[in-house]
Tab-separated table of C-alpha atoms in Angstrom:
chain	number	residue	atom	x	y	z
B	1	MET	CA	107.557	103.203	168.910
B	2	GLY	CA	105.306	106.025	166.975
B	3	HIS	CA	108.110	108.342	166.294
B	4	ILE	CA	110.599	105.342	165.594
B	5	LYS	CA	108.225	104.893	162.839
B	6	ARG	CA	107.812	108.372	161.862
B	7	ALA	CA	111.188	108.645	161.868
B	8	VAL	CA	112.557	105.448	159.526
B	9	LEU	CA	109.963	106.431	156.594
B	10	LEU	CA	111.329	109.998	157.145
B	11	ALA	CA	114.519	108.616	156.546
B	12	MET	CA	113.794	106.230	153.663
B	13	LEU	CA	111.716	109.006	151.973
B	14	SER	CA	114.934	111.616	151.628
B	15	SER	CA	117.101	108.648	150.109
B	16	ILE	CA	114.860	108.111	147.679
B	17	VAL	CA	115.139	112.138	146.453
B	18	LEU	CA	118.620	112.052	147.084
B	19	THR	CA	119.417	109.117	145.407
B	20	THR	CA	116.803	109.849	142.137
B	21	GLY	CA	118.901	113.213	141.853
B	22	CYS	CA	115.188	114.015	141.677
B	23	PHE	CA	114.545	117.713	144.615
B	24	PRO	CA	111.349	118.968	144.071
B	25	THR	CA	111.720	122.485	142.939
B	26	VAL	CA	108.074	125.055	143.772
B	27	GLU	CA	107.602	127.930	141.532
B	28	ASN	CA	106.062	130.765	144.866
B	29	ASN	CA	103.444	132.105	142.501
B	30	MET	CA	100.707	134.146	143.673
B	31	ILE	CA	97.642	133.899	141.071
B	32	GLU	CA	97.763	137.867	141.467
B	33	GLU	CA	101.050	138.102	141.183
B	34	ILE	CA	101.370	136.404	137.327
B	35	ALA	CA	100.818	138.022	133.935
B	36	PRO	CA	100.190	135.534	130.799
B	37	VAL	CA	100.875	136.327	127.193
B	38	ILE	CA	99.024	136.332	124.621
B	39	PHE	CA	101.062	137.595	121.975
B	40	TRP	CA	104.504	138.007	121.130
B	41	SER	CA	105.592	140.469	118.393
B	42	ILE	CA	108.766	140.205	117.339
B	43	ASN	CA	111.092	142.305	114.445
B	44	ASP	CA	114.698	142.136	112.972
B	45	GLY	CA	116.534	144.733	116.002
B	46	GLY	CA	119.245	145.337	113.712
B	47	GLU	CA	122.718	144.074	113.919
B	48	GLY	CA	121.423	140.799	114.587
B	49	LYS	CA	119.748	141.785	117.570
B	50	LEU	CA	115.545	141.028	118.084
B	51	LYS	CA	113.268	143.542	119.385
B	52	ILE	CA	110.269	141.771	120.851
B	53	SER	CA	107.013	142.771	122.041
B	54	THR	CA	104.034	142.278	123.727
B	55	LEU	CA	100.772	143.473	125.803
B	56	VAL	CA	100.083	143.431	129.440
B	57	PRO	CA	98.214	142.345	131.159
B	58	PRO	CA	95.719	140.678	129.523
B	59	LEU	CA	92.441	140.198	130.075
B	60	ILE	CA	92.162	141.423	133.854
B	61	LYS	CA	90.745	146.163	133.837
B	62	GLU	CA	93.896	147.554	134.197
B	63	LYS	CA	95.345	150.542	131.660
B	64	LYS	CA	97.285	148.285	129.150
B	65	ARG	CA	100.613	148.952	128.291
B	66	LEU	CA	103.051	147.909	125.698
B	67	PHE	CA	106.774	146.483	126.560
B	68	THR	CA	109.208	146.684	124.030
B	69	LEU	CA	113.179	145.547	123.804
B	70	ARG	CA	115.713	145.030	121.815
B	71	VAL	CA	117.371	142.003	122.711
B	72	ASP	CA	120.178	138.976	121.674
B	73	LEU	CA	117.754	136.557	122.804
B	74	LEU	CA	114.063	135.505	123.089
B	75	LYS	CA	114.560	134.080	126.198
B	76	GLN	CA	116.395	137.322	127.188
B	77	GLY	CA	113.762	139.323	126.188
B	78	GLY	CA	111.190	137.483	128.361
B	79	LYS	CA	113.526	137.623	130.946
B	80	GLU	CA	113.949	141.292	131.098
B	81	PHE	CA	110.184	141.876	131.375
B	82	ASN	CA	110.076	140.410	134.331
B	83	LEU	CA	112.501	143.137	135.702
B	84	LYS	CA	110.139	145.860	134.051
B	85	TYR	CA	106.952	144.969	135.308
B	86	TYR	CA	105.363	144.442	138.842
B	87	ARG	CA	103.645	141.117	137.650
B	88	GLU	CA	105.743	137.500	136.023
B	89	LEU	CA	105.064	136.669	132.872
B	90	LYS	CA	103.957	133.345	131.885
B	91	THR	CA	104.681	132.058	128.670
B	92	GLY	CA	101.934	129.227	128.617
B	93	GLN	CA	98.950	130.988	128.082
B	94	THR	CA	101.097	132.941	124.668
B	95	ARG	CA	98.810	132.146	121.261
B	96	ILE	CA	99.977	134.118	118.918
B	97	VAL	CA	103.468	135.082	117.695
B	98	LEU	CA	103.517	138.271	114.988
B	99	ILE	CA	107.045	138.030	112.835
B	100	ASN	CA	107.845	140.888	111.120
B	101	GLU	CA	108.318	140.360	107.253
B	102	GLU	CA	111.788	141.481	107.067
B	103	LEU	CA	113.185	139.493	110.020
B	104	ALA	CA	111.453	136.276	108.176
B	105	LYS	CA	113.108	137.211	104.782
B	106	LYS	CA	116.764	136.529	107.085
B	107	GLY	CA	115.099	133.106	108.561
B	108	VAL	CA	112.959	132.441	111.661
B	109	ILE	CA	114.256	128.788	112.258
B	110	SER	CA	116.384	130.436	115.605
B	111	LEU	CA	112.593	132.133	116.513
B	112	ILE	CA	111.487	128.167	115.717
B	113	ASN	CA	113.475	125.909	117.536
B	114	THR	CA	113.267	128.416	120.758
B	115	LEU	CA	109.509	127.651	120.307
B	116	LEU	CA	109.540	124.686	120.269
B	117	THR	CA	111.748	123.105	122.929
B	118	ASP	CA	109.960	125.369	125.316
B	119	PRO	CA	107.739	122.887	127.558
B	120	ALA	CA	105.530	125.840	128.028
B	121	ILE	CA	104.012	127.042	124.674
B	122	SER	CA	102.284	124.949	123.105
B	123	GLN	CA	102.676	124.079	119.782
B	124	ARG	CA	99.296	125.307	118.184
B	125	LEU	CA	99.913	128.645	118.694
B	126	TYR	CA	99.234	130.601	115.006
B	127	LEU	CA	102.166	132.021	113.332
B	128	VAL	CA	102.041	134.919	111.363
B	129	ILE	CA	104.223	137.575	108.580
B	130	VAL	CA	103.321	140.857	109.406
B	131	LYS	CA	104.238	144.023	107.140
B	132	GLY	CA	103.982	147.250	108.818
B	133	ASN	CA	104.692	148.238	112.083
B	134	PHE	CA	102.552	145.917	114.161
B	135	GLU	CA	103.926	148.064	117.704
B	136	ASP	CA	102.323	151.156	116.298
B	137	TYR	CA	99.814	149.580	115.542
B	138	ILE	CA	98.972	148.476	118.906
B	139	LYS	CA	99.241	151.884	120.953
B	140	ASN	CA	96.635	153.517	117.774
B	141	GLN	CA	93.976	151.024	119.097
B	142	LEU	CA	94.368	149.787	123.343
B	143	ASP	CA	92.380	152.857	124.018
B	144	LYS	CA	89.442	152.145	120.930
B	145	GLN	CA	89.522	148.318	121.331
B	146	GLU	CA	88.882	146.381	125.044
B	147	LYS	CA	91.083	142.881	124.956
B	148	LEU	CA	92.250	143.540	121.602
B	149	ASP	CA	95.239	140.845	121.926
B	150	TYR	CA	92.560	138.658	122.948
B	151	PHE	CA	90.186	139.493	119.879
B	152	LEU	CA	93.582	138.914	117.570
B	153	TYR	CA	93.151	135.293	118.634
B	154	ARG	CA	89.646	134.687	118.362
B	155	MET	CA	89.499	135.644	114.895
B	156	PHE	CA	92.263	133.445	114.200
B	157	LYS	CA	90.241	130.289	116.027
B	158	HIS	CA	87.263	130.725	114.499
B	159	TYR	CA	88.677	130.429	110.881
B	160	GLU	CA	90.825	127.867	111.916
B	161	LYS	CA	88.035	126.117	113.483
B	162	ASN	CA	85.219	126.854	110.279
B	163	ASN	CA	88.340	125.155	108.478
B	164	GLN	CA	87.498	128.611	105.713
B	165	GLY	CA	89.761	129.003	103.241
B	166	GLU	CA	89.133	132.900	103.368
B	167	MET	CA	92.693	132.243	105.016
B	168	SER	CA	95.968	130.792	105.622
B	169	VAL	CA	95.994	129.909	109.230
B	170	VAL	CA	99.124	128.005	110.271
B	171	ASN	CA	99.996	126.305	114.243
B	172	LEU	CA	103.235	126.486	115.107
B	173	HIS	CA	103.486	122.059	114.713
B	174	GLN	CA	101.910	122.190	111.173
B	175	PHE	CA	105.275	125.061	110.314
B	176	LYS	CA	107.085	122.330	111.810
B	177	LYS	CA	105.651	119.168	110.593
B	178	LYS	CA	106.300	121.303	106.573
B	179	LEU	CA	110.052	122.886	107.719
B	180	TYR	CA	111.315	118.733	108.153
B	181	SER	CA	109.713	117.396	105.882
B	182	PRO	CA	112.126	115.919	102.991
B	183	PHE	CA	110.917	119.002	100.885
B	184	SER	CA	111.181	121.482	103.076
B	185	TYR	CA	108.682	124.934	102.165
B	186	PRO	CA	106.176	126.058	105.006
B	187	ILE	CA	103.729	128.815	104.861
B	188	MET	CA	102.131	131.377	106.635
B	189	PRO	CA	99.690	134.058	106.319
B	190	VAL	CA	100.148	137.632	105.989
B	191	PHE	CA	98.139	140.650	107.235
B	192	LYS	CA	99.373	144.617	105.966
B	193	VAL	CA	99.748	146.993	109.145
B	194	SER	CA	98.527	150.262	109.503
B	195	ASN	CA	97.480	152.415	112.736
B	196	GLU	CA	93.918	151.891	112.117
B	197	ASN	CA	93.702	148.502	110.465
B	198	PHE	CA	95.789	144.454	110.646
B	199	THR	CA	94.248	143.395	107.060
B	200	TYR	CA	94.619	139.852	105.135
B	201	GLU	CA	96.720	139.858	102.726
B	202	GLY	CA	98.176	136.618	101.529
B	203	THR	CA	99.515	133.116	102.303
B	204	ALA	CA	104.044	133.532	102.502
B	205	PHE	CA	105.355	130.920	101.115
B	206	PHE	CA	109.063	129.756	102.579
B	207	ARG	CA	112.100	128.222	101.155
B	208	HIS	CA	113.008	125.793	104.626
B	209	ASP	CA	113.342	128.621	107.141
B	210	LYS	CA	112.972	131.818	105.416
B	211	LEU	CA	110.266	134.076	103.429
B	212	LYS	CA	110.881	133.576	99.159
B	213	ALA	CA	107.194	135.200	98.300
B	214	THR	CA	103.623	136.221	98.811
B	215	VAL	CA	100.799	135.872	97.396
B	216	LYS	CA	97.372	137.431	97.078
B	217	ASN	CA	94.060	138.215	95.742
B	218	MET	CA	93.190	135.903	93.281
B	219	ASP	CA	96.983	133.880	93.603
B	220	ASP	CA	95.541	132.808	97.502
B	221	GLN	CA	91.928	131.656	96.840
B	222	ILE	CA	92.959	129.548	94.238
B	223	PHE	CA	96.207	128.734	96.741
B	224	GLN	CA	92.866	127.749	98.715
B	225	LEU	CA	91.588	126.082	96.657
B	226	ILE	CA	93.952	123.457	95.401
B	227	ASP	CA	96.363	123.399	98.537
B	228	ASN	CA	93.788	121.778	101.235
B	229	ASP	CA	89.954	120.784	101.697
B	230	HIS	CA	88.921	123.990	102.976
B	231	TYR	CA	85.755	125.423	101.027
B	232	LEU	CA	85.987	129.049	100.337
B	233	LYS	CA	82.540	130.402	101.236
B	234	LEU	CA	82.504	133.034	98.828
B	235	PHE	CA	84.462	132.661	95.572
B	236	PRO	CA	84.593	136.231	93.605
B	237	ILE	CA	85.690	136.312	89.952
B	238	PRO	CA	85.251	140.371	89.360
B	239	GLU	CA	87.099	139.631	86.093
B	240	LEU	CA	84.319	137.495	85.127
B	241	SER	CA	81.646	139.674	87.213
B	242	THR	CA	80.845	136.413	88.770
B	243	THR	CA	80.911	135.384	92.568
B	244	ILE	CA	80.723	130.958	93.712
B	245	GLY	CA	79.072	130.805	96.893
B	246	ASN	CA	80.294	127.702	99.526
B	247	VAL	CA	83.066	126.707	96.770
B	248	ARG	CA	84.609	122.882	97.473
B	249	SER	CA	87.737	121.431	95.999
B	250	ASN	CA	88.836	117.623	94.968
B	251	VAL	CA	92.581	117.605	93.704
B	252	HIS	CA	94.361	114.961	91.848
B	253	MET	CA	97.573	115.577	91.337
B	254	GLU	CA	99.640	112.780	88.938
B	255	LEU	CA	102.790	113.042	88.598
B	256	ASP	CA	105.311	111.554	85.298
B	257	GLY	CA	107.553	109.222	85.822
B	258	LYS	CA	110.302	111.067	84.509
B	259	TYR	CA	109.461	113.985	86.323
B	260	SER	CA	108.946	115.682	83.816
B	261	SER	CA	105.428	116.926	83.966
B	262	ILE	CA	102.750	117.204	86.799
B	263	SER	CA	98.897	116.684	85.775
B	264	ILE	CA	96.065	119.359	88.012
B	265	LYS	CA	92.301	117.850	88.113
B	266	ILE	CA	90.477	120.277	90.642
B	267	ASP	CA	86.720	119.618	90.776
B	268	LEU	CA	84.849	122.596	92.219
B	269	ASN	CA	81.111	122.728	93.326
B	270	GLY	CA	79.476	125.185	94.017
B	271	ARG	CA	77.375	127.610	93.959
B	272	LEU	CA	75.951	130.579	91.911
B	273	GLU	CA	75.696	133.819	93.930
B	274	GLU	CA	76.120	136.645	91.837
B	275	TYR	CA	75.880	137.387	88.314
B	276	ARG	CA	76.056	140.839	86.722
B	277	GLY	CA	77.652	140.229	82.735
B	278	VAL	CA	75.267	140.366	79.738
B	279	LYS	CA	74.373	137.165	79.588
B	280	ASN	CA	71.398	135.276	79.990
B	281	ILE	CA	71.793	132.821	82.654
B	282	LEU	CA	68.460	131.832	82.715
B	283	ARG	CA	69.141	130.051	79.819
B	284	ASN	CA	70.853	126.521	80.072
B	285	ASP	CA	73.356	127.524	76.925
B	286	GLU	CA	74.158	130.368	77.686
B	287	LEU	CA	74.727	129.009	80.992
B	288	ALA	CA	76.941	126.157	80.530
B	289	ILE	CA	79.049	129.125	77.722
B	290	LEU	CA	79.843	131.156	80.992
B	291	ASN	CA	80.718	127.356	82.865
B	292	LYS	CA	83.049	127.023	80.713
B	293	GLU	CA	84.650	130.486	81.131
B	294	ILE	CA	85.062	130.029	84.241
B	295	GLU	CA	86.951	126.769	83.736
B	296	SER	CA	89.107	128.591	81.221
B	297	TYR	CA	89.888	131.941	83.347
B	298	LEU	CA	90.560	129.624	86.780
B	299	GLU	CA	92.915	127.004	84.537
B	300	LYS	CA	95.332	129.857	82.765
B	301	GLN	CA	95.346	131.353	86.631
B	302	THR	CA	96.281	128.506	88.312
B	303	THR	CA	99.426	127.476	85.530
B	304	LYS	CA	100.275	131.508	85.770
B	305	LEU	CA	100.770	130.637	90.015
B	306	LEU	CA	102.709	127.668	89.474
B	307	LYS	CA	104.598	128.755	86.918
B	308	LYS	CA	105.659	131.386	89.628
B	309	MET	CA	106.424	128.813	91.859
B	310	GLN	CA	109.043	127.535	89.102
B	311	GLU	CA	110.647	130.615	89.793
B	312	TRP	CA	110.505	131.246	92.753
B	313	LYS	CA	111.862	127.618	93.685
B	314	VAL	CA	109.339	127.295	96.241
B	315	ASP	CA	107.012	123.899	96.128
B	316	PRO	CA	104.236	124.483	98.791
B	317	LEU	CA	101.374	122.453	97.785
B	318	GLN	CA	104.818	120.077	98.532
B	319	LEU	CA	104.200	118.651	94.857
B	320	GLY	CA	107.424	116.765	95.955
B	321	LYS	CA	105.957	114.072	97.755
B	322	PHE	CA	104.739	112.382	94.623
B	323	SER	CA	108.099	111.361	93.776
B	324	LEU	CA	108.469	109.591	96.928
B	325	THR	CA	107.327	106.213	95.952
B	326	PRO	CA	108.068	102.344	98.130
B	327	PHE	CA	110.230	100.873	94.899
B	328	THR	CA	111.930	103.439	93.676
B	329	LYS	CA	115.712	105.720	95.362
B	330	PRO	CA	113.980	108.930	97.254
B	331	ILE	CA	115.517	111.694	94.573
B	332	SER	CA	117.190	115.444	96.663
B	333	GLU	CA	115.529	118.395	97.520
B	334	LYS	CA	118.314	119.524	94.701
B	335	GLU	CA	117.334	117.275	92.420
B	336	TRP	CA	114.055	118.031	92.628
B	337	LEU	CA	114.267	121.525	92.471
B	338	ASN	CA	115.673	121.473	89.313
B	339	TYR	CA	113.352	119.283	87.682
B	340	TRP	CA	110.301	120.988	89.851
B	341	LYS	CA	111.528	124.138	87.405
B	342	LYS	CA	111.501	122.782	84.174
B	343	MET	CA	108.314	120.741	84.480
B	344	GLU	CA	105.219	121.171	82.404
B	345	ILE	CA	102.514	121.503	83.901
B	346	ASN	CA	98.976	120.947	82.878
B	347	VAL	CA	95.637	121.458	84.714
B	348	ASP	CA	92.348	121.011	84.114
B	349	TYR	CA	89.283	122.056	86.222
B	350	GLN	CA	85.640	120.463	85.642
B	351	LEU	CA	83.453	123.044	87.462
B	352	HIS	CA	79.773	121.936	88.850
B	353	ILE	CA	77.673	125.320	90.200
B	354	LYS	CA	73.476	125.115	91.239
B	355	PRO	CA	72.715	128.349	88.996
B	356	LEU	CA	71.186	131.683	90.417
B	357	THR	CA	67.714	130.762	91.644
B	358	ASN	CA	65.428	132.767	94.180
B	359	VAL	CA	65.238	129.712	96.458
B	360	SER	CA	62.103	131.389	98.175
B	361	ARG	CA	58.436	130.576	97.373
């Protein structure tokens, strides 16, 4: 009787599987036969192709090698890498995608969509624009720096976690959110690479999926302050022989009803960390003059930056969202750009800094 019951139960389970069409598929991978991918480096391979690279194996004590392929499709590259290496590469641990600047200028929509539709890949992976040959940098550093790929990942993680505006840090989810917004102007960090160095350069502005312009130095610092709730641990202003520390911003933007002007008011709070000018800032009157000079300088620089954005026809600050109100018909992106390129810009800074004093007793 027991044999009959077991046979009936097995038949019922088989019929359920066949009825639902769900046949379990198991990937027969042993842990020593797989290697997680930490990063993809993607370049323009010419003739419509992609040149993709990755470093294997990550995190284990085995001589690392850089693999590079010229392929038509990103997924094709992942498959062909497996034919060159005795371990199967798994993309579930991918943490960084580095896109060459020239490829980004042509458009990255196909890459972004491929990454978004891969269930194994986290949307928290970091997106980076690279100026220069990243592969040459990796080859040159392989024997000099252990766990180089993990080091790069931890660098982005550090600045994201501490919410610092020292550099732009953008993950796939954030890029997707802006890419598919009504006014589509995402951003990415830009790094300049040589054989010896991998150095942050600034922020790339996109119109839809194509890179249009990059800002760096003072323009990038100002963008960090007015784009988000980050803070700048150090904000050097060489033109005024001044460094402000722990700078936090509170930004208020107001668009007039006719879309002819926009007012941006920025409250900055921080501490005077360094001054190498000629003023005696221990005197309140001279400190007040320096304060006004910094406000005036930042107003001019911010206005210039916004006018550049108008010329480039980009809106990375998402100012167009202020045109969306509950009781008016939404304007198109084309209409917004027509308004934006002619819009009058009014910038007002209010600076609140603690004076440079010796806090030790």
